[in-house]
Amino acid sequence: MKKLLLFYILFFNGLFSQSNSGTSFHFALCKIPWEKESHVYISIYSDNIAKGILRCNAFEFEKRFALKPGELITIEVPRKILIDTSETITSKSIEIESDLPIVVNVFNNQEYGSDAFLALPDEVLGTEYMVMCYPGIFPSFALIVAIEDNTSVKIIENNVQQKVVTLNRGETFLLKSLPNSDLTGTEIHSDRPISIISGNFGAFIPQSDYCCANHLVEMIPPIKQWGRVFFTTPLAMKKNGDIFRILASQDETTIYIDEDSVAQLKKGMYFETNLPSNEGHLIKASKPVLIAQFSTSYQFDKFSKTDPFMTLVQPYEQFGSNYAVIVPEKKAYNDNFLNIAIRTSGVATLRLNNKIIQRQFFSKINDEFSFGQIPITPGGYIVYSIDNSPFSVNVYGYDNYDAYGFVGGTLAKQWLCEKLSKERLLIGVGLSYPFSYGVKLEFGVKHYGLIFSYLYFPEIGKLDDTPPPDYLKKGNYSHVILLSPNYTIPINCDIHFFAGPYFSIAKRNWENNIEGFGFLKGSFFEYYGGIYGGVKYFLFEDIILETSISVGLRSVHRFSDEKIIGSKFSFFPFIGFSYQIF
């Protein structure tokens, strides 16, 4: 009964609004160079009755699977799927297809050298990437997997194009650095979506003589999913802090930690810092960044149950309110944890498999946000907020001289440029045709906005026996009010397209022959309704040039008795400037 109740709660709560769930996945793995006995485990979880198939494209290996709601299965893949040859096109990729959304976790397990990553589905992959790695005694790497035939991939290091390769569906290309070198900041561009897995074959963290090294890996999101606001969560049981790398996607990127400016970065540059254990922090960037968190080597931390691993810090823009989370079960780690960042007001709403998560696991980051370190055992879990409070989740675990960590879930939404990533209020002035001027207020939250405009039409022209052109006919709009809810789509961060329905009402005094309505004299109401849309161009950070049009139906009513005089098509262009107050 409890399982049935949980299923219905999650169904109506929209579990798979998280976008790391999907029906098609492509990824690959690297061979750990000091491997003794390694295992490749693919864990698959769903809250649906899902059926699917896992294939290894390089050889005849496939496994069909059928999942019950809430069931976790783990498939071991032959070790020969692992890639260690660089600069060579191979077909050593893994492909998973299912009829309904599933969550996939990939675990490259070896004694004293494991790590894991959350697989991103094909539908959220992109064409613009930047690599996150860490230098070590072994090479850092970036592994490229194509999901469509005839995919052209460009690799750019230090702003110089190094290679162009063409890959077909399921083919891979491994890029490796020299030992103690770093591919972080390398750009990878393609004409069709690809997946990128990057890290290091084996690294000490921090880069030093502290023993010991471990494998590092994460599946990297495309740049369009990077963000500007982050809340860090320290790793449990650690003493000497965690290493963070912050990678800039654009020039002139300013980094703030707890409101203090700590770095100014160019595109492809990173800032590295050690943040103390047991403390959460707010990191903000003026432009989109990617942040990785690294567990340190056991000698550095003087904690023998751990070693390096790499995980990503999810931006606030990608926080979800429910996740299907996998804790690796094929190798029993001594200690496993979920790290969560959430508004303090939302802590009481969190549930883990329909059970309340105790407040004792949480500490404050600042006045608004808290982080939690929740002990957990291997298996599949549903983590959600009963009032849809957004939060992040990371999964990690320790064993003797070994560790793993990965992002527990992500919305994988396309990044909202900073101009759309928060509440905003704009005030503007402009001109419309025919010969009107006015003011505009707009309030918005992310893509959604509400526009309120007031226009004034002055009296122009004069009466004589020859009717003047329509735009010179004598009239006085004492009030023209327009209201329009709208939706904004960023073409890029400086050019935004917006559109939505509108309604307008006006009071006008006429004394002339009005085209389409005959001779009108007196006061009239005019009602307008239709579509209002246009383009905003950010000239400066807060100064916006806007051009727009309203197209719809115009209906004229006599003021004295509300008699409908007539209706006709209307079209009004507008141009103006706005200032974004916040």
Coordinates of C-alpha atoms in Angstrom, one line a residue:
M1 CA 0.0 0.0 0.0
K2 CA 2.8 2.4 0.9
K3 CA 4.5 1.7 -2.5
L4 CA 1.2 2.4 -4.3
L5 CA 0.7 5.6 -2.4
L6 CA 4.3 6.7 -3.2
F7 CA 3.7 6.0 -6.9
Y8 CA 0.6 8.1 -7.1
I9 CA 2.2 11.0 -5.1
L10 CA 5.1 11.0 -7.6
F11 CA 2.9 10.7 -10.6
F12 CA 0.9 13.7 -9.7
N13 CA 4.0 15.6 -8.5
G14 CA 5.6 15.2 -11.9
L15 CA 8.7 13.1 -11.1
F16 CA 10.0 13.1 -14.6
S17 CA 9.8 16.9 -15.0
Q18 CA 13.5 16.4 -14.2
S19 CA 15.3 16.3 -17.6
N20 CA 18.0 13.9 -16.8
S21 CA 15.3 11.3 -17.4
G22 CA 14.7 10.3 -21.0
T23 CA 14.2 7.5 -23.5
S24 CA 17.5 7.6 -25.4
F25 CA 21.1 7.7 -24.1
H26 CA 24.6 7.6 -25.7
F27 CA 27.8 7.6 -23.6
A28 CA 31.2 5.9 -23.3
L29 CA 33.9 5.2 -20.7
C30 CA 37.7 5.3 -20.4
K31 CA 39.9 2.5 -19.2
I32 CA 41.5 3.2 -15.8
P33 CA 45.3 2.8 -16.5
W34 CA 46.2 0.9 -13.3
E35 CA 43.2 -1.3 -13.3
K36 CA 43.4 -4.7 -11.6
E37 CA 39.9 -6.0 -11.8
S38 CA 37.4 -3.4 -13.1
H39 CA 33.7 -3.5 -13.5
V40 CA 31.4 -1.3 -15.6
Y41 CA 27.9 -1.1 -14.0
I42 CA 24.9 0.6 -15.7
S43 CA 22.1 1.3 -13.2
I44 CA 18.6 2.0 -14.6
Y45 CA 15.6 3.3 -12.6
S46 CA 12.1 4.3 -13.4
D47 CA 8.8 5.1 -11.8
N48 CA 7.1 3.8 -14.9
I49 CA 6.5 0.3 -16.3
A50 CA 9.4 0.8 -18.7
K51 CA 10.9 -1.5 -21.2
G52 CA 14.1 -1.0 -23.2
I53 CA 17.4 -2.3 -24.5
L54 CA 21.1 -1.6 -23.7
R55 CA 23.6 -2.1 -26.6
C56 CA 27.4 -2.0 -26.9
N57 CA 28.0 -0.8 -30.4
A58 CA 31.5 -2.2 -30.8
F59 CA 30.6 -5.8 -30.4
E60 CA 27.6 -8.1 -30.0
F61 CA 26.3 -7.3 -26.5
E62 CA 22.8 -6.3 -25.7
K63 CA 20.5 -6.6 -22.7
R64 CA 16.8 -6.1 -22.7
F65 CA 15.2 -4.9 -19.5
A66 CA 11.7 -4.5 -18.1
L67 CA 11.2 -2.3 -15.0
K68 CA 8.3 -2.1 -12.6
P69 CA 7.5 1.3 -11.0
G70 CA 10.2 2.1 -8.5
E71 CA 12.5 -0.8 -9.6
L72 CA 16.3 -0.4 -9.9
I73 CA 18.3 -2.8 -12.1
T74 CA 22.0 -2.9 -12.7
I75 CA 23.6 -4.3 -15.8
E76 CA 27.3 -5.2 -16.0
V77 CA 28.9 -4.4 -19.3
P78 CA 32.0 -6.3 -20.6
R79 CA 35.3 -4.5 -19.8
K80 CA 36.3 -4.4 -23.5
I81 CA 34.0 -1.5 -23.9
L82 CA 36.5 0.7 -22.1
I83 CA 38.5 3.1 -24.3
D84 CA 42.2 3.9 -23.9
T85 CA 43.4 4.8 -27.4
S86 CA 43.4 8.5 -28.1
E87 CA 43.0 10.4 -31.4
T88 CA 41.3 7.4 -32.9
I89 CA 37.6 6.9 -33.9
T90 CA 36.1 3.9 -32.3
S91 CA 32.5 2.5 -32.0
K92 CA 33.0 1.7 -28.3
S93 CA 29.9 3.5 -27.0
I94 CA 26.9 2.3 -25.0
E95 CA 23.4 3.1 -26.2
I96 CA 20.2 2.7 -24.2
E97 CA 16.6 3.1 -25.5
S98 CA 13.4 2.7 -23.6
D99 CA 9.7 3.2 -24.3
L100 CA 9.2 5.5 -21.2
P101 CA 11.5 7.8 -19.3
I102 CA 14.3 6.3 -17.2
V103 CA 17.2 7.5 -15.2
V104 CA 20.7 6.1 -15.9
N105 CA 23.8 6.1 -13.7
V106 CA 27.2 4.9 -15.0
F107 CA 29.7 3.4 -12.5
N108 CA 33.3 2.7 -13.5
N109 CA 34.4 0.6 -10.6
Q110 CA 37.8 -0.7 -9.7
E111 CA 39.6 -1.3 -6.5
Y112 CA 41.2 2.0 -5.4
G113 CA 40.0 3.8 -8.5
S114 CA 36.3 4.3 -9.0
D115 CA 34.0 7.1 -10.0
A116 CA 30.5 7.5 -11.5
F117 CA 28.4 9.9 -13.5
L118 CA 24.8 10.7 -14.2
A119 CA 24.0 10.0 -17.9
L120 CA 22.2 12.9 -19.7
P121 CA 19.5 11.8 -22.3
D122 CA 20.0 12.6 -26.0
E123 CA 17.2 15.2 -25.9
V124 CA 19.1 17.6 -23.6
L125 CA 22.5 17.3 -25.3
G126 CA 23.9 20.3 -27.2
T127 CA 26.5 21.4 -29.8
E128 CA 28.6 23.8 -27.7
Y129 CA 30.7 22.5 -24.9
M130 CA 33.7 23.4 -22.7
V131 CA 35.7 20.7 -20.9
M132 CA 36.1 20.5 -17.1
C133 CA 39.1 18.3 -15.9
Y134 CA 41.9 18.3 -13.3
P135 CA 45.6 17.7 -13.9
G136 CA 47.2 14.6 -12.5
I137 CA 49.9 12.0 -12.7
F138 CA 47.8 10.5 -15.5
P139 CA 46.4 12.4 -18.5
S140 CA 43.2 14.5 -18.3
F141 CA 40.7 13.5 -21.0
A142 CA 37.6 14.5 -23.0
L143 CA 35.5 11.7 -24.6
I144 CA 33.2 12.7 -27.5
V145 CA 30.2 10.5 -28.5
A146 CA 28.1 11.2 -31.6
I147 CA 24.4 10.5 -31.5
E148 CA 23.8 11.2 -35.3
D149 CA 25.5 10.2 -38.5
N150 CA 27.9 12.6 -40.2
T151 CA 28.5 14.8 -37.2
S152 CA 31.3 17.3 -37.7
V153 CA 33.2 18.1 -34.4
K154 CA 35.7 20.9 -34.0
I155 CA 38.2 20.9 -31.0
I156 CA 39.7 24.3 -30.0
E157 CA 42.5 24.6 -27.4
N158 CA 43.8 28.0 -26.3
N159 CA 41.6 29.7 -28.9
V160 CA 43.3 27.7 -31.7
Q161 CA 41.4 25.1 -33.7
Q162 CA 43.3 21.8 -33.3
K163 CA 41.2 19.2 -34.9
V164 CA 38.1 18.5 -37.0
V165 CA 36.7 15.0 -36.9
T166 CA 33.6 13.5 -38.4
L167 CA 31.7 10.9 -36.4
N168 CA 28.7 8.7 -37.1
R169 CA 26.1 7.6 -34.6
G170 CA 27.7 5.7 -31.8
E171 CA 31.2 6.6 -32.7
T172 CA 33.7 8.0 -30.2
F173 CA 36.8 10.1 -30.2
L174 CA 39.1 10.4 -27.1
L175 CA 41.2 13.5 -26.5
K176 CA 44.0 13.1 -24.0
S177 CA 46.5 15.6 -22.5
L178 CA 50.0 14.8 -21.4
P179 CA 50.4 13.7 -17.7
N180 CA 50.2 16.6 -15.3
S181 CA 48.5 18.7 -18.1
D182 CA 45.0 20.0 -18.2
L183 CA 42.3 20.1 -20.9
T184 CA 40.1 22.4 -18.8
G185 CA 38.7 25.2 -21.0
T186 CA 39.0 23.2 -24.2
E187 CA 36.1 24.0 -26.5
I188 CA 34.2 21.4 -28.5
H189 CA 31.8 22.5 -31.1
S190 CA 29.6 20.3 -33.4
D191 CA 27.0 20.7 -36.0
R192 CA 24.8 18.0 -34.4
P193 CA 24.2 17.2 -30.7
I194 CA 27.0 15.1 -29.0
S195 CA 27.7 13.9 -25.5
I196 CA 30.9 14.8 -23.7
I197 CA 32.4 12.9 -20.8
S198 CA 35.6 14.4 -19.2
G199 CA 37.9 14.1 -16.2
N200 CA 41.2 12.5 -15.5
F201 CA 42.5 8.9 -15.7
G202 CA 44.0 9.3 -12.3
A203 CA 44.8 12.4 -10.2
F204 CA 46.0 13.5 -6.7
I205 CA 43.8 16.3 -5.3
P206 CA 45.1 18.8 -4.7
Q207 CA 47.8 18.5 -7.3
S208 CA 50.7 17.5 -5.0
D209 CA 52.4 14.5 -3.5
Y210 CA 49.5 13.7 -1.3
C211 CA 48.5 10.1 -1.8
C212 CA 46.4 8.8 -3.4
A213 CA 45.2 9.2 -7.0
N214 CA 41.8 8.2 -8.2
H215 CA 39.8 8.2 -11.4
L216 CA 37.7 11.4 -12.1
V217 CA 34.7 11.6 -14.5
E218 CA 31.6 13.5 -15.2
M219 CA 29.2 13.9 -18.1
I220 CA 29.4 17.6 -19.0
P221 CA 26.3 19.6 -19.8
P222 CA 26.3 21.9 -22.8
I223 CA 27.1 25.6 -22.2
K224 CA 23.4 26.5 -22.7
Q225 CA 22.7 24.7 -19.4
W226 CA 25.3 26.5 -17.3
G227 CA 24.3 29.1 -14.7
R228 CA 25.1 32.1 -12.6
V229 CA 24.0 31.3 -9.0
F230 CA 25.3 28.3 -7.1
F231 CA 25.0 27.0 -3.5
T232 CA 27.9 24.7 -2.5
T233 CA 27.5 21.8 -0.1
P234 CA 30.5 20.4 1.7
L235 CA 31.3 16.7 1.6
A236 CA 30.5 14.9 4.8
M237 CA 33.2 13.5 7.2
K238 CA 35.9 15.7 5.6
K239 CA 38.2 17.9 7.6
N240 CA 40.4 20.0 5.2
G241 CA 37.9 21.3 2.8
D242 CA 36.9 20.6 -0.8
I243 CA 38.4 21.9 -4.0
F244 CA 36.2 23.9 -6.4
R245 CA 36.9 24.9 -10.0
I246 CA 34.8 27.7 -11.7
L247 CA 35.1 27.7 -15.5
A248 CA 34.0 30.8 -17.5
S249 CA 32.1 30.6 -20.8
Q250 CA 32.6 34.2 -21.7
D251 CA 35.1 37.0 -21.3
E252 CA 34.8 39.5 -18.4
T253 CA 33.2 37.1 -16.1
T254 CA 33.3 38.2 -12.4
I255 CA 33.1 35.6 -9.7
Y256 CA 31.7 36.3 -6.2
I257 CA 31.8 34.1 -3.2
D258 CA 29.4 35.2 -0.5
E259 CA 29.2 38.6 -2.2
D260 CA 33.0 39.1 -2.3
S261 CA 34.6 39.5 -5.7
V262 CA 37.3 36.9 -6.0
A263 CA 38.2 36.7 -9.7
Q264 CA 37.8 38.2 -13.1
L265 CA 37.9 35.5 -15.8
K266 CA 38.3 35.4 -19.6
K267 CA 36.5 32.8 -21.7
G268 CA 38.0 29.3 -21.0
M269 CA 39.8 30.4 -17.8
Y270 CA 39.0 29.0 -14.4
F271 CA 39.3 30.0 -10.8
E272 CA 40.3 27.3 -8.2
T273 CA 39.7 27.5 -4.5
N274 CA 39.5 25.4 -1.3
L275 CA 36.3 26.0 0.6
P276 CA 36.3 24.8 4.3
S277 CA 34.6 21.6 5.4
N278 CA 31.3 22.0 7.2
E279 CA 30.5 25.3 5.4
G280 CA 28.1 26.0 2.5
H281 CA 28.7 29.0 0.3
L282 CA 26.9 31.2 -2.2
I283 CA 28.8 31.5 -5.5
K284 CA 27.6 34.0 -8.1
A285 CA 28.9 34.9 -11.6
S286 CA 28.2 37.8 -13.9
K287 CA 28.0 35.4 -16.8
P288 CA 27.3 31.6 -17.1
V289 CA 29.9 29.3 -15.5
L290 CA 30.4 25.6 -14.8
I291 CA 31.5 24.6 -11.3
A292 CA 33.1 21.2 -10.3
Q293 CA 33.7 20.0 -6.8
F294 CA 36.6 17.7 -6.1
S295 CA 37.0 15.4 -3.1
T296 CA 40.7 15.5 -1.9
S297 CA 43.2 12.6 -1.5
Y298 CA 43.1 10.8 1.8
Q299 CA 46.6 11.9 2.9
F300 CA 45.6 15.6 2.4
D301 CA 42.5 15.1 4.5
K302 CA 44.0 12.5 6.9
F303 CA 40.9 10.4 6.3
S304 CA 41.6 6.9 5.0
K305 CA 38.0 6.2 4.0
T306 CA 38.2 8.6 1.0
D307 CA 40.1 9.6 -2.1
P308 CA 39.4 11.9 -5.0
F309 CA 36.3 12.1 -7.1
M310 CA 34.7 14.8 -9.3
T311 CA 31.1 16.0 -9.2
L312 CA 29.3 19.1 -10.6
V313 CA 27.6 21.8 -8.6
Q314 CA 24.2 22.4 -10.1
P315 CA 23.2 26.1 -10.8
Y316 CA 20.1 27.4 -9.0
E317 CA 18.6 27.8 -12.5
Q318 CA 18.6 24.0 -12.8
F319 CA 17.2 23.1 -9.4
G320 CA 14.2 20.7 -9.6
S321 CA 11.6 19.7 -7.0
N322 CA 11.8 15.9 -7.5
Y323 CA 14.4 13.4 -8.5
A324 CA 14.9 9.7 -9.0
V325 CA 18.3 9.1 -7.4
I326 CA 20.5 6.0 -7.7
V327 CA 23.1 5.0 -5.1
P328 CA 25.4 2.4 -6.6
E329 CA 24.6 -1.1 -5.2
K330 CA 27.1 -3.5 -6.8
K331 CA 30.0 -2.4 -4.7
A332 CA 29.1 -1.8 -1.0
Y333 CA 30.7 1.5 0.1
N334 CA 31.1 2.1 3.8
D335 CA 29.5 5.5 3.8
N336 CA 27.0 7.0 1.2
F337 CA 25.4 10.4 1.3
L338 CA 23.0 12.7 -0.4
N339 CA 23.9 16.4 -0.3
I340 CA 21.0 18.8 -0.8
A341 CA 20.9 22.6 -1.1
I342 CA 17.5 24.2 -0.6
R343 CA 15.8 27.3 0.8
T344 CA 15.6 26.9 4.6
S345 CA 11.8 27.4 4.4
G346 CA 11.6 24.3 2.1
V347 CA 13.6 21.8 4.4
A348 CA 10.4 20.6 6.1
T349 CA 8.8 19.8 2.8
L350 CA 11.5 17.3 1.7
R351 CA 10.7 13.6 1.4
L352 CA 12.9 10.6 0.8
N353 CA 10.8 7.6 -0.5
N354 CA 7.8 9.2 1.2
K355 CA 9.6 9.7 4.6
I356 CA 10.4 13.0 6.2
I357 CA 14.1 14.0 6.0
Q358 CA 15.1 15.1 9.5
R359 CA 16.1 18.7 10.1
Q360 CA 19.1 17.5 12.1
F361 CA 21.0 16.8 8.8
F362 CA 20.8 20.5 7.7
S363 CA 22.9 23.6 8.4
K364 CA 22.6 27.1 7.2
I365 CA 24.4 28.5 4.1
N366 CA 23.1 32.0 4.7
D367 CA 19.9 33.7 5.8
E368 CA 17.9 32.1 3.0
F369 CA 19.5 28.8 2.1
S370 CA 20.6 25.6 3.9
F371 CA 22.5 22.4 3.0
G372 CA 22.0 18.9 4.1
Q373 CA 24.2 15.8 4.4
I374 CA 21.9 12.8 4.5
P375 CA 23.3 9.3 5.1
I376 CA 21.9 6.7 2.7
T377 CA 22.3 3.1 1.7
P378 CA 22.6 1.6 -1.8
G379 CA 19.5 1.5 -3.9
G380 CA 17.0 3.6 -5.9
Y381 CA 15.3 6.5 -4.2
I382 CA 12.7 9.2 -4.9
V383 CA 13.6 12.6 -3.4
Y384 CA 11.0 15.3 -3.7
S385 CA 9.4 18.4 -2.1
I386 CA 5.7 18.2 -1.3
D387 CA 5.3 21.9 -2.2
N388 CA 7.7 21.8 -5.2
S389 CA 10.4 23.8 -3.4
P390 CA 13.5 23.6 -5.8
F391 CA 16.7 22.0 -4.6
S392 CA 19.9 20.4 -5.8
V393 CA 21.1 16.8 -5.0
N394 CA 24.5 15.2 -5.2
V395 CA 25.3 11.5 -4.5
Y396 CA 28.7 10.3 -3.2
G397 CA 30.3 7.6 -1.1
Y398 CA 33.5 6.5 0.5
D399 CA 35.4 3.2 0.9
N400 CA 38.9 2.5 2.0
Y401 CA 41.1 4.6 -0.2
D402 CA 38.3 4.9 -2.8
A403 CA 35.3 7.2 -3.5
Y404 CA 32.8 8.2 -6.1
G405 CA 30.5 11.1 -6.6
F406 CA 28.1 12.5 -9.2
V407 CA 25.1 14.9 -9.7
G408 CA 22.0 13.2 -8.5
G409 CA 19.7 15.1 -10.9
T410 CA 19.2 18.2 -13.0
L411 CA 16.5 19.9 -14.9
A412 CA 18.9 20.3 -17.8
K413 CA 17.0 23.5 -18.9
Q414 CA 18.5 25.8 -21.5
W415 CA 20.3 28.5 -19.6
L416 CA 18.4 31.8 -19.1
C417 CA 20.7 34.7 -19.7
E418 CA 21.2 36.9 -16.6
K419 CA 18.6 39.3 -17.9
L420 CA 15.9 36.6 -17.6
S421 CA 17.2 34.7 -14.6
K422 CA 15.4 36.8 -11.9
E423 CA 12.4 39.1 -11.3
R424 CA 12.6 42.3 -13.3
L425 CA 10.9 45.7 -13.5
L426 CA 11.2 47.9 -16.6
I427 CA 10.0 51.4 -17.2
G428 CA 10.0 52.9 -20.7
V429 CA 8.9 55.7 -23.1
G430 CA 8.1 55.5 -26.8
L431 CA 6.3 56.6 -29.9
S432 CA 3.4 54.9 -31.8
Y433 CA 1.8 55.5 -35.1
P434 CA -0.3 57.5 -35.7
F435 CA 1.4 60.3 -33.7
S436 CA 1.2 59.1 -30.1
Y437 CA 3.6 58.9 -27.3
G438 CA 3.4 57.2 -23.9
V439 CA 5.0 55.3 -21.0
K440 CA 5.2 51.6 -20.3
L441 CA 5.8 49.4 -17.3
E442 CA 6.8 45.7 -17.5
F443 CA 7.1 43.2 -14.7
G444 CA 8.6 39.8 -15.4
V445 CA 9.8 36.5 -13.9
K446 CA 12.1 34.5 -16.1
H447 CA 10.3 34.0 -19.4
Y448 CA 7.0 35.5 -18.3
G449 CA 6.1 39.1 -18.3
L450 CA 3.2 41.5 -18.0
I451 CA 3.1 44.8 -19.9
F452 CA 1.1 47.9 -18.9
S453 CA 1.1 50.8 -21.3
Y454 CA -0.4 54.3 -21.4
L455 CA -0.5 56.2 -24.7
Y456 CA -1.6 59.8 -25.4
F457 CA -2.8 61.0 -28.9
P458 CA -2.7 64.8 -29.1
E459 CA -5.1 66.8 -31.2
I460 CA -3.7 67.3 -34.7
G461 CA -5.0 68.7 -38.0
K462 CA -8.0 71.0 -38.5
L463 CA -11.5 70.7 -39.9
D464 CA -12.3 71.9 -43.4
D465 CA -14.4 70.8 -46.3
T466 CA -11.7 68.4 -47.5
P467 CA -11.1 65.5 -45.2
P468 CA -7.4 65.2 -44.3
P469 CA -5.6 61.8 -44.4
D470 CA -6.7 59.4 -41.7
Y471 CA -3.6 59.9 -39.5
L472 CA -4.3 63.7 -39.4
K473 CA -8.0 63.6 -38.4
K474 CA -8.9 65.6 -35.4
G475 CA -9.0 63.5 -32.3
N476 CA -8.0 63.4 -28.7
Y477 CA -7.3 60.1 -26.9
S478 CA -7.5 61.2 -23.3
H479 CA -6.8 57.6 -22.1
V480 CA -5.3 54.6 -24.0
I481 CA -4.5 51.7 -21.7
L482 CA -2.9 48.5 -22.9
L483 CA -2.4 45.3 -20.9
S484 CA -0.5 42.3 -22.3
P485 CA 0.8 39.1 -20.7
N486 CA 3.7 37.8 -22.7
Y487 CA 6.3 35.1 -23.1
T488 CA 9.9 36.0 -23.9
I489 CA 12.3 33.8 -25.9
P490 CA 16.0 34.9 -25.9
I491 CA 17.5 34.7 -29.3
N492 CA 20.8 35.4 -27.5
C493 CA 21.4 37.3 -24.3
D494 CA 21.1 40.7 -26.0
I495 CA 18.2 40.1 -28.3
H496 CA 14.8 38.8 -26.9
F497 CA 11.6 38.1 -28.9
F498 CA 8.4 38.4 -27.0
A499 CA 4.7 37.9 -27.8
G500 CA 1.3 37.5 -26.2
P501 CA -2.3 38.5 -26.3
Y502 CA -3.3 42.1 -25.5
F503 CA -6.4 44.1 -24.5
S504 CA -6.7 47.8 -24.8
I505 CA -9.3 50.4 -24.0
A506 CA -9.4 54.1 -25.1
K507 CA -11.6 57.1 -24.8
R508 CA -11.5 59.4 -27.8
N509 CA -13.2 62.6 -28.8
W510 CA -14.0 62.7 -32.6
E511 CA -15.3 65.4 -34.9
N512 CA -14.5 64.2 -38.4
N513 CA -15.3 61.7 -41.1
I514 CA -13.5 58.5 -39.9
E515 CA -12.6 56.0 -42.5
G516 CA -14.6 52.8 -42.0
F517 CA -16.9 54.4 -39.4
G518 CA -18.5 57.4 -41.2
F519 CA -18.8 60.9 -39.7
L520 CA -18.3 60.8 -35.9
K521 CA -18.8 63.6 -33.5
G522 CA -18.6 63.3 -29.7
S523 CA -17.0 60.9 -27.2
F524 CA -16.4 57.3 -28.0
F525 CA -14.9 54.2 -26.4
E526 CA -12.6 52.1 -28.4
Y527 CA -11.8 48.5 -27.5
Y528 CA -8.9 46.6 -29.0
G529 CA -7.9 42.9 -28.7
G530 CA -5.3 40.8 -30.5
I531 CA -1.7 39.8 -30.5
Y532 CA 1.1 42.0 -29.3
G533 CA 4.8 41.2 -29.9
G534 CA 8.2 42.5 -30.8
V535 CA 11.9 42.4 -30.2
K536 CA 14.0 43.9 -27.4
Y537 CA 17.6 44.8 -28.0
F538 CA 19.9 45.5 -25.0
L539 CA 22.0 48.5 -26.0
F540 CA 23.7 48.5 -22.5
E541 CA 23.3 46.4 -19.4
D542 CA 20.0 48.1 -18.4
I543 CA 19.0 50.2 -21.5
I544 CA 16.7 48.5 -24.0
L545 CA 15.6 49.4 -27.5
E546 CA 12.2 47.9 -28.2
T547 CA 10.2 47.6 -31.4
S548 CA 6.8 46.0 -31.4
I549 CA 3.5 45.8 -33.2
S550 CA -0.1 45.1 -32.1
V551 CA -2.4 43.4 -34.5
G552 CA -6.1 42.8 -33.7
L553 CA -9.7 44.0 -33.9
R554 CA -10.8 47.6 -33.1
S555 CA -14.4 48.2 -32.0
V556 CA -15.9 51.7 -31.6
H557 CA -18.7 52.3 -29.1
R558 CA -20.6 55.6 -28.6
F559 CA -20.0 56.9 -25.1
S560 CA -23.6 58.2 -24.4
D561 CA -25.4 54.9 -25.0
E562 CA -22.6 52.3 -25.7
K563 CA -24.0 51.7 -29.2
I564 CA -21.5 49.8 -31.3
I565 CA -20.6 52.1 -34.2
G566 CA -18.5 49.5 -36.0
S567 CA -15.5 47.2 -35.9
K568 CA -12.4 46.9 -38.1
F569 CA -8.9 45.5 -38.2
S570 CA -6.2 47.5 -36.3
F571 CA -2.5 47.6 -36.6
F572 CA -0.2 49.8 -34.5
P573 CA 3.7 49.8 -34.6
F574 CA 5.7 51.0 -31.6
I575 CA 9.3 52.0 -30.9
G576 CA 10.8 53.1 -27.6
F577 CA 13.4 52.8 -24.9
S578 CA 13.2 51.1 -21.5
Y579 CA 15.3 51.1 -18.4
Q580 CA 15.5 47.9 -16.3
I581 CA 15.3 49.0 -12.7
F582 CA 16.0 45.5 -11.4

